[in-house]
CSV table of C-alpha atoms in Angstrom, one decimal:
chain,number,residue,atom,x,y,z
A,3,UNK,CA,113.6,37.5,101.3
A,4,UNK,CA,114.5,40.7,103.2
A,5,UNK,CA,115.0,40.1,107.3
A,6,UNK,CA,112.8,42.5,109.3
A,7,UNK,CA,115.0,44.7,111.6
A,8,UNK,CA,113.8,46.7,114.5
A,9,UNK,CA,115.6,48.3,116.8
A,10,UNK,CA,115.0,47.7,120.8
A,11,UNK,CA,117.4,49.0,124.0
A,12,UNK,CA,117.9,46.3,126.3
A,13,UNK,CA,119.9,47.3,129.4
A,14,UNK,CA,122.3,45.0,131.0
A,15,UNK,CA,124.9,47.0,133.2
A,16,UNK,CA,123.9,44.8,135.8
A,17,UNK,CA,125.7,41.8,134.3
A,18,UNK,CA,129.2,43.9,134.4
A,19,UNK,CA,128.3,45.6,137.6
A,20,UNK,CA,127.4,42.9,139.7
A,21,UNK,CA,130.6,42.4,142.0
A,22,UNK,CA,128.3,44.8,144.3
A,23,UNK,CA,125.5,42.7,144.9
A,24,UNK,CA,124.9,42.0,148.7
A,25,UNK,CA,124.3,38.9,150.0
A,26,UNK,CA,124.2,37.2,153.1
A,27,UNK,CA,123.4,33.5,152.1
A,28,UNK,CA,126.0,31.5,150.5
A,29,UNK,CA,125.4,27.9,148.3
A,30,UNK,CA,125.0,26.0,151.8
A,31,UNK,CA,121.6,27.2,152.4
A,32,UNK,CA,120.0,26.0,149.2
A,33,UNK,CA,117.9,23.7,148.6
A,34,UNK,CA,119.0,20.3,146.6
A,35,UNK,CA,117.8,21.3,142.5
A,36,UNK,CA,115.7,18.2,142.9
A,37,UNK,CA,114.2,19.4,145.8
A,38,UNK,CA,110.1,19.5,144.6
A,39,UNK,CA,107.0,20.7,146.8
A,40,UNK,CA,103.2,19.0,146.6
A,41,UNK,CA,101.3,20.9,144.2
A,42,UNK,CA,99.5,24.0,145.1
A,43,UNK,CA,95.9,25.0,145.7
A,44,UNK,CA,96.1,27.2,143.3
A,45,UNK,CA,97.2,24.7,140.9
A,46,UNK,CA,94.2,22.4,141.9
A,47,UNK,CA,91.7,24.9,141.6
A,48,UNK,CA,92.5,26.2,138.1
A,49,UNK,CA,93.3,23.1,136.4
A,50,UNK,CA,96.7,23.7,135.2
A,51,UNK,CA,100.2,23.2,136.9
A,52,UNK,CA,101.7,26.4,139.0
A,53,UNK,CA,105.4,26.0,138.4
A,54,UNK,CA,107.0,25.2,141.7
A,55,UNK,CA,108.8,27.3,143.8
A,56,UNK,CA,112.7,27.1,142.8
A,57,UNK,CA,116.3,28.6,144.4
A,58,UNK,CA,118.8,30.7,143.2
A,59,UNK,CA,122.2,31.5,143.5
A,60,UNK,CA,123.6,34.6,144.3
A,61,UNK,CA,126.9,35.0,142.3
A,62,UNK,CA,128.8,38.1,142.5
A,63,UNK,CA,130.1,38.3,139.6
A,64,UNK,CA,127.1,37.0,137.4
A,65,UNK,CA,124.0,38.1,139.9
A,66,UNK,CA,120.7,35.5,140.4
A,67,UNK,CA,121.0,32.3,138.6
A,68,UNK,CA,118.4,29.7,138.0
A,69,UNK,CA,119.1,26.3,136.7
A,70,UNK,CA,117.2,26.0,133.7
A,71,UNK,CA,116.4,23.3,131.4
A,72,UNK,CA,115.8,24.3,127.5
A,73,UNK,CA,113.7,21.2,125.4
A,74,UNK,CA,114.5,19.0,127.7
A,75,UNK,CA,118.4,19.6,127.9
A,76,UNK,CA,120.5,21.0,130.6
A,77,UNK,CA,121.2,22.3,133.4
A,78,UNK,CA,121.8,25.5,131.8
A,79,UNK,CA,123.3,28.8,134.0
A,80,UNK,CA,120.5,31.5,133.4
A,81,UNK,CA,120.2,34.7,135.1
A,82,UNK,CA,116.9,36.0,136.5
A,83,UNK,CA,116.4,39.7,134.9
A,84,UNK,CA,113.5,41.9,135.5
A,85,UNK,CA,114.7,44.6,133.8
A,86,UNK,CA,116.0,43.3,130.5
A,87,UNK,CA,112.7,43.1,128.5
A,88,UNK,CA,113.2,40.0,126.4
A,89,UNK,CA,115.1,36.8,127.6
A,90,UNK,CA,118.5,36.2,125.6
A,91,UNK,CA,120.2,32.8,124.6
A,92,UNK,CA,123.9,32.0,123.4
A,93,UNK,CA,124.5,31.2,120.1
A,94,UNK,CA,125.9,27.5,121.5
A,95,UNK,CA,122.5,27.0,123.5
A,96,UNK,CA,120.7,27.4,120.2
A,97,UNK,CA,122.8,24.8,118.9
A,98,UNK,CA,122.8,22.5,122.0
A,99,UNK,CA,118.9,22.5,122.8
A,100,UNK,CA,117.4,22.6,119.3
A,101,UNK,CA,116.1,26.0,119.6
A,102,UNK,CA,113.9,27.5,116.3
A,103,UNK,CA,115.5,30.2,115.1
A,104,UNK,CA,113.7,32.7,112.5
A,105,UNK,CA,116.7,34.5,110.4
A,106,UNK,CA,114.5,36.6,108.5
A,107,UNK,CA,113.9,38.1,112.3
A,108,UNK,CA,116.8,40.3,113.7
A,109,UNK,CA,116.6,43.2,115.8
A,110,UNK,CA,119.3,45.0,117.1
A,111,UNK,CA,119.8,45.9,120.6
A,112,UNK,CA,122.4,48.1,123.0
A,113,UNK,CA,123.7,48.5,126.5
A,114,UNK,CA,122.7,51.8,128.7
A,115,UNK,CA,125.6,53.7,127.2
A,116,UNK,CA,123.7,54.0,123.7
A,117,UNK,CA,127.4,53.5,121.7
A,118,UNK,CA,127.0,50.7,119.7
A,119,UNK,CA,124.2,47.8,118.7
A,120,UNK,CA,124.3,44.0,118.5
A,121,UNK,CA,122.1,42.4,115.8
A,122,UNK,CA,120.2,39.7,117.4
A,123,UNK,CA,117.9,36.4,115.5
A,124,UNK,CA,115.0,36.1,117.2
A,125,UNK,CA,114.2,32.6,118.1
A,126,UNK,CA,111.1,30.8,119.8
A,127,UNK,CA,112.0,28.3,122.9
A,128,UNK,CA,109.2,25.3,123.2
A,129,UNK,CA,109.8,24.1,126.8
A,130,UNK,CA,111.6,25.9,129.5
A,131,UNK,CA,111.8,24.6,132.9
A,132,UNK,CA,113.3,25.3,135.9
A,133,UNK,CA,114.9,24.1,139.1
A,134,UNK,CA,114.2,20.8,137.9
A,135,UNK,CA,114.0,19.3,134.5
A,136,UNK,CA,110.2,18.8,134.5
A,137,UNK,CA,109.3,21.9,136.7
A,138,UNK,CA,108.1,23.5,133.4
A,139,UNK,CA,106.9,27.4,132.7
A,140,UNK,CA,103.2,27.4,130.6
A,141,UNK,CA,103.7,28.4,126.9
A,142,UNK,CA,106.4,29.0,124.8
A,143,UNK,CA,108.8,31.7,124.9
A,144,UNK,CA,110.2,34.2,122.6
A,145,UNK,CA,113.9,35.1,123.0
A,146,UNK,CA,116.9,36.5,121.0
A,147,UNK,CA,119.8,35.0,120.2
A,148,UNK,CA,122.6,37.2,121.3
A,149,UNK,CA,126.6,37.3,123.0
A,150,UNK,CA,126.0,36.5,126.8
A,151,UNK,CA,128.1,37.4,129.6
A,152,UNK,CA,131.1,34.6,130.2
A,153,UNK,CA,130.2,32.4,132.6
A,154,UNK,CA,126.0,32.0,131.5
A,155,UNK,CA,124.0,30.2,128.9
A,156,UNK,CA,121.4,33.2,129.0
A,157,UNK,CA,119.3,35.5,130.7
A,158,UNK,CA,115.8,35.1,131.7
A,159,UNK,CA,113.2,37.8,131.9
A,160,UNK,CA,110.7,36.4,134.6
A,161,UNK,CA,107.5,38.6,133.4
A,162,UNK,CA,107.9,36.9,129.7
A,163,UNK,CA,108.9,33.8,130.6
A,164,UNK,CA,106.1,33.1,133.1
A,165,UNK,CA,103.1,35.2,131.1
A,166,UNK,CA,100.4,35.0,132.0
A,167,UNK,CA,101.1,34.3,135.4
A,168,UNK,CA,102.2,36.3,138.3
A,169,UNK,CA,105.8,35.7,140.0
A,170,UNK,CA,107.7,36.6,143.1
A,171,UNK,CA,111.3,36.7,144.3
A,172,UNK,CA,112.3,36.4,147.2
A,173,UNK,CA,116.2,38.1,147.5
A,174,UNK,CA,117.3,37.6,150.7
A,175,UNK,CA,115.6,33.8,150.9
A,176,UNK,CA,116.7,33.3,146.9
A,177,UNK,CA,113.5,31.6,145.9
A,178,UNK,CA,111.6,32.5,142.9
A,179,UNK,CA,108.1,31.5,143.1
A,180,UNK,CA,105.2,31.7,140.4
A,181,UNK,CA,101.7,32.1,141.3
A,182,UNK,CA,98.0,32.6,139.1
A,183,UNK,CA,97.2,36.4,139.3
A,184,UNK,CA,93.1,35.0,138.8
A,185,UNK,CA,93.3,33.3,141.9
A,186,UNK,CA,95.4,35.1,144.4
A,187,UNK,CA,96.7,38.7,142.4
A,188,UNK,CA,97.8,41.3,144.5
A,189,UNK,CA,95.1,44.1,145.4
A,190,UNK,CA,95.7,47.8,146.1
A,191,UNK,CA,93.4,47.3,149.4
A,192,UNK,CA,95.6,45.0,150.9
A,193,UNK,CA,99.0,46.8,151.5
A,194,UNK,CA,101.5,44.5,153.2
A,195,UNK,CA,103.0,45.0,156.9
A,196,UNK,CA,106.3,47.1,156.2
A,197,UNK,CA,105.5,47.4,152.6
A,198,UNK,CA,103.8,48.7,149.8
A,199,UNK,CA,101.9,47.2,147.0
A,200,UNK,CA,101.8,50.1,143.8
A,201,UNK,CA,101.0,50.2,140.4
A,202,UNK,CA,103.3,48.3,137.9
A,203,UNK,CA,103.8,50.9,135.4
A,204,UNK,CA,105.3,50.4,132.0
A,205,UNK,CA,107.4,51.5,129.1
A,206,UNK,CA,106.7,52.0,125.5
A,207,UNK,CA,108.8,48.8,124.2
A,208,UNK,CA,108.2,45.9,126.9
A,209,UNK,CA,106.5,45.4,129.8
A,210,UNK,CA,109.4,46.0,132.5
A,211,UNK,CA,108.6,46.9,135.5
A,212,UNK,CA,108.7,50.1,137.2
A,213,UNK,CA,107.4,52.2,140.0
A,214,UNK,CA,106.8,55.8,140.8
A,215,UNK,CA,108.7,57.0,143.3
A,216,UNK,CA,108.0,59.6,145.9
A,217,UNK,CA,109.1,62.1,144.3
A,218,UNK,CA,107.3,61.2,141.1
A,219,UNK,CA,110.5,59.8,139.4
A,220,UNK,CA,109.9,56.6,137.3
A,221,UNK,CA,112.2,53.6,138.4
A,222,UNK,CA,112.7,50.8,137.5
A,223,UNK,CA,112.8,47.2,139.0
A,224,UNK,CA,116.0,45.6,138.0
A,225,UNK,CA,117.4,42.5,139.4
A,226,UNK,CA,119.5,41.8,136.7
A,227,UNK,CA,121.4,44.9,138.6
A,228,UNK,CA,124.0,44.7,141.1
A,229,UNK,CA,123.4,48.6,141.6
A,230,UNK,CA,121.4,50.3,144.5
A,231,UNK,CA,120.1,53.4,143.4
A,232,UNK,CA,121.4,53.7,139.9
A,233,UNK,CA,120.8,57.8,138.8
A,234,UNK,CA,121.8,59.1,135.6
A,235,UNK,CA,124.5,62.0,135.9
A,236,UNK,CA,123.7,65.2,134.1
A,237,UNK,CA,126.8,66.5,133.7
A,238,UNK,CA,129.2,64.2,132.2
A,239,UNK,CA,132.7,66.4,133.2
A,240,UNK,CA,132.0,65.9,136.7
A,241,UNK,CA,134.8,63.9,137.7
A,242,UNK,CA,134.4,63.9,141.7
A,243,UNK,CA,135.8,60.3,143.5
A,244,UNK,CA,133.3,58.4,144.9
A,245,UNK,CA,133.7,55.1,147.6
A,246,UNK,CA,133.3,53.1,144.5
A,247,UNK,CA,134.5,54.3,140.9
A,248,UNK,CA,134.1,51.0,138.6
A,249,UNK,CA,134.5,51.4,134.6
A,250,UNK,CA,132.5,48.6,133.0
A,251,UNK,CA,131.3,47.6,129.3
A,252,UNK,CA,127.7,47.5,128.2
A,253,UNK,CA,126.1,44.7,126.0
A,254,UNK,CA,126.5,47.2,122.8
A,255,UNK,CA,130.5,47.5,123.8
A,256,UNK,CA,130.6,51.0,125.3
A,257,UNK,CA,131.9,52.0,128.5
A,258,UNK,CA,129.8,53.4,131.6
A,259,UNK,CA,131.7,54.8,135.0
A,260,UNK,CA,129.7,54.0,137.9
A,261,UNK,CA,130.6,56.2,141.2
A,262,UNK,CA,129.0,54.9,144.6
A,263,UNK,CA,128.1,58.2,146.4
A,264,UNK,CA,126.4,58.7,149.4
A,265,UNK,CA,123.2,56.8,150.8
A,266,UNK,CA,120.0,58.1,150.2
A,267,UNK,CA,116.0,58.1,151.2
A,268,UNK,CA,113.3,57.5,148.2
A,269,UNK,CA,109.9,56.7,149.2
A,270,UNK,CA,107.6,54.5,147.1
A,271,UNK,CA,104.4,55.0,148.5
A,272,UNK,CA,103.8,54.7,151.9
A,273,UNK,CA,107.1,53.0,152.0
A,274,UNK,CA,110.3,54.5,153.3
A,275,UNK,CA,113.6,53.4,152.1
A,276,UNK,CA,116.4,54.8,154.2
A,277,UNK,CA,120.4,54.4,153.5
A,278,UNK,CA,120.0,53.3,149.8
A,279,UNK,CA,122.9,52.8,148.0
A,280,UNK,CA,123.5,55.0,145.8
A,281,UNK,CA,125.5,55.0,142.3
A,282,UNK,CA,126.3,57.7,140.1
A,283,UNK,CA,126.0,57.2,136.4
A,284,UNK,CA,128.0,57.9,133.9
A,285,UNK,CA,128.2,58.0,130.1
A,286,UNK,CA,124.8,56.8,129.9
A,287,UNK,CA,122.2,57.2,126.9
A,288,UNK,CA,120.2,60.6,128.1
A,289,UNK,CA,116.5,57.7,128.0
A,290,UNK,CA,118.8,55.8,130.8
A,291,UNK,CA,116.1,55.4,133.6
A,292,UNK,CA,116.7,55.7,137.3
A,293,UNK,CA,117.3,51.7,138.3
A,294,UNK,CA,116.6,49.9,141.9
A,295,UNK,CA,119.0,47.1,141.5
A,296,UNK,CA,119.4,43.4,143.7
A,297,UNK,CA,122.0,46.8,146.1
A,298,UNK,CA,118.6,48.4,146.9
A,299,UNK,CA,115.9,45.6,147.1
A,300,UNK,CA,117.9,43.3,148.7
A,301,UNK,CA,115.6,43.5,151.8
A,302,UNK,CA,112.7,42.5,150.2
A,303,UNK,CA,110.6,40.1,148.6
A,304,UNK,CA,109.2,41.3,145.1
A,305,UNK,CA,105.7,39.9,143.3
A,306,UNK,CA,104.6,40.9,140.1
A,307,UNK,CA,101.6,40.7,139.1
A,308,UNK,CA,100.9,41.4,135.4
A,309,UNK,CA,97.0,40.7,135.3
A,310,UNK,CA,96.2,43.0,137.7
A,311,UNK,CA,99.6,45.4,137.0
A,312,UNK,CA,100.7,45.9,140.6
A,313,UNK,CA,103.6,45.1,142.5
A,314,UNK,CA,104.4,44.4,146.5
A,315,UNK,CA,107.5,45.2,147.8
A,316,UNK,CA,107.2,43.5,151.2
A,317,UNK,CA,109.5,41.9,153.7
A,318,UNK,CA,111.0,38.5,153.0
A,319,UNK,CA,109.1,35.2,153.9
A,320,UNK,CA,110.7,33.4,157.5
A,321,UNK,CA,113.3,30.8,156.4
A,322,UNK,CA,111.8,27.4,156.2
C-alpha cells in the first residue's frame, strides 16, 4: 500500500530564536503543577468539563512550556505554539506513551527558510492533559511525529489541541486558560479597556491565527516566537549590522539571520503598539509572513476564540 504524502510549511524559528523572549517572572511565581481550581460556571452550565486554568514556564532558550500528560504518562516538556499549525511529538514520546501512528500517512514539512523538508507520520493522541495528569483537553488530537528541538517532548498547538473550545494566554501572568466560545465567546461589540478584540483571520493550510494590521498587512500570532516584529527582508544582499545579528537553523535544516533593528509603531485596530521590537529577516521563503512573537505581545493577554473567529488582545489579568 502506497503512503499518502502532502506537503505542509510549518514554521518554527521561534524554537531557535527564543534566547530573546522577555520575561519578568521567573519559576518562583508559579503555581504548584497540582495546583487545581473548583470547576467553572461555564463548565456547569454546558454539561462538560472546561479544562482548568494551567501555568507555564518561560524558558529562554525553549519559550512557553506546559506540563503535559500523553495517555496517561508523563510529565512531558511541551511548548505552547500558536503559530505552528499542527502539534508535533518526538519519535521517543510515540514510543513512551503508546501513541497510534498511521505509516501509510506522511507529510512533509519545513522551517521558514523553505531549504529543505522533513517527512513526518502522522499519528492520533487519545488523551492529552495538562497541568495536571487528569486536567484533560475534550477529544482526541491529531499530531505528527517529527525531530523536536533538544530539551522538549513536543509542541502543542493550542487552537487544535483545545477545538472546539476557545483559549487564552496570559504572557506576562503565564497562565493558559480554556474557555466555551457558546457560553462566553468574544463579541466585536465589546472591545476591551486598552485593547482590541479583531477578526481571527486565516490561512489556506491551518487555522493559525492572524490579524490585519493597520496598515492592512496580515500577521500573524506566534507564541512559539521569541521574535517582536518579525518582517521579511526584500533584499537579501543587505548586510547592514543591527543590535542583534543571530544565525539560527530552521526545522527543515536551513539557516535564517535575524537582525534586531529599530523599534517600531503598528496599529491593530484601535490599538496602538508603540516601541515594538523589531527583527529583520533573512533568508526566508518569499510566503514567510510578518510574525508578532512572545518580543511583541509580551504585554498582553491573548483569547482565541475559534467559534466566533475573533481575537482580544487586552491587558493582562491582576496577579492572584
Amino acid at each position: 500500500m502506497r503512503a499518502t504524502l502532502k506537503k505542509t510549511s510549518v514554521f518554527f524559528i521561534a524554537l531557535a530564536a527564543s534566547t530573546w523572549a522577555a520575561s519578568s517572572f521567573e519559576a518562583a511565581h508559579l503555581y504548584a503543577a497540582s495546583t487545581r481550581a473548583p470547576l467553572t460556571i461555564e463548565a456547569l452550565a454546558t454539561g462538560s468539563v472546561v479544562p482548568q486554568p494551567v501555568r507555564l514556564r518561560d524558558e529562554k532558550q525553549r519559550g512557553l512550556i506546559v506540563d503535559t500528560w500523553i495517555n496517561g504518562r508523563g510529565p512531558y516538556r511541551f511548548v505552547v505554539d500558536t503559530g505552528a499549525g499542527i502539534s508535533l511529538v518526538s519519535d521517543r514520546l510515540v514510543a513512551e506513551a503508546g501513541i497510534r501512528v498511521n505509516n501509510e500517512r506522511r507529510t512533509e514539512i519545513s522551517g521558514m527558510s523553505g531549504r529543505g523538508t522533513v517527512s513526518t507520520r502522522e499519528a492520533v493522541i487519545d488523551r492529552i492533559a495538562l497541568g495536571y495528569h487528569d486536567n484533560v483537553l475534550p477529544g482526541q488530537s491529531r499530531v505528527l511525529v517529527a525531530p523536536v528541538p533538544q530539551g522538549i517532548d513536543g509542541i502543542l498547538d493550542p487552537t487544535e489541541a483545545f477545538a472546539p473550545l476557545g483559549y487564552s494566554i496570559d504572557i506576562p501572568n503565564l497562565q493558559l486558560r480554556a474557555f466555551d466560545p457558546k457560553i462566553s465567546g468574544l463579541n466585536l461589540r465589546n472591545q476591551p479597556p486598552d485593547g482590541t478584540t479583531v477578526s481571527w483571520a486565516r490561512d489556506r493550510e491551518s487555522r493559525r491565527p492572524f490579524v490585519r494590521l493597520g496598515d492592512g498587512r496580515l500577521a500573524l500570532l506566534d507564541t512559539g516566537s521569541g521574535l517582536g516584529l518579525g518582517i521579511r527582508d526584500p533584499n537579501s544582499s543587505n548586510h547592514e549590522r543591527g543590535r542583534r545579528n543571530e544565525r539560527i537553523h530552521d526545522l527543515g535544516g536551513g539557516t535564517i539571520q535575524v537582525v534586531r533593528v529599530e523599534p517600531s509603531t503598528i496599529t491593530i485596530n484601535a490599538l496602538v503598539l508603540r516601541g515594538v521590537p523589531t527583527d529583520i529577516l533573512r533568508g526566508v521563503a518569499v510566503d514567510t509572513p510578518v510574525i508578532l512573537g512572545r518580543d511583541a505581545l509580551f504585554p498582553f493577554r491573548i483569547t482565541f476564540d475559534p467559534l466566533n473567529r475573533l481575537i482580544e488582545i487586552a491587558p493582562p489579568l491582576q496577579n492572584r
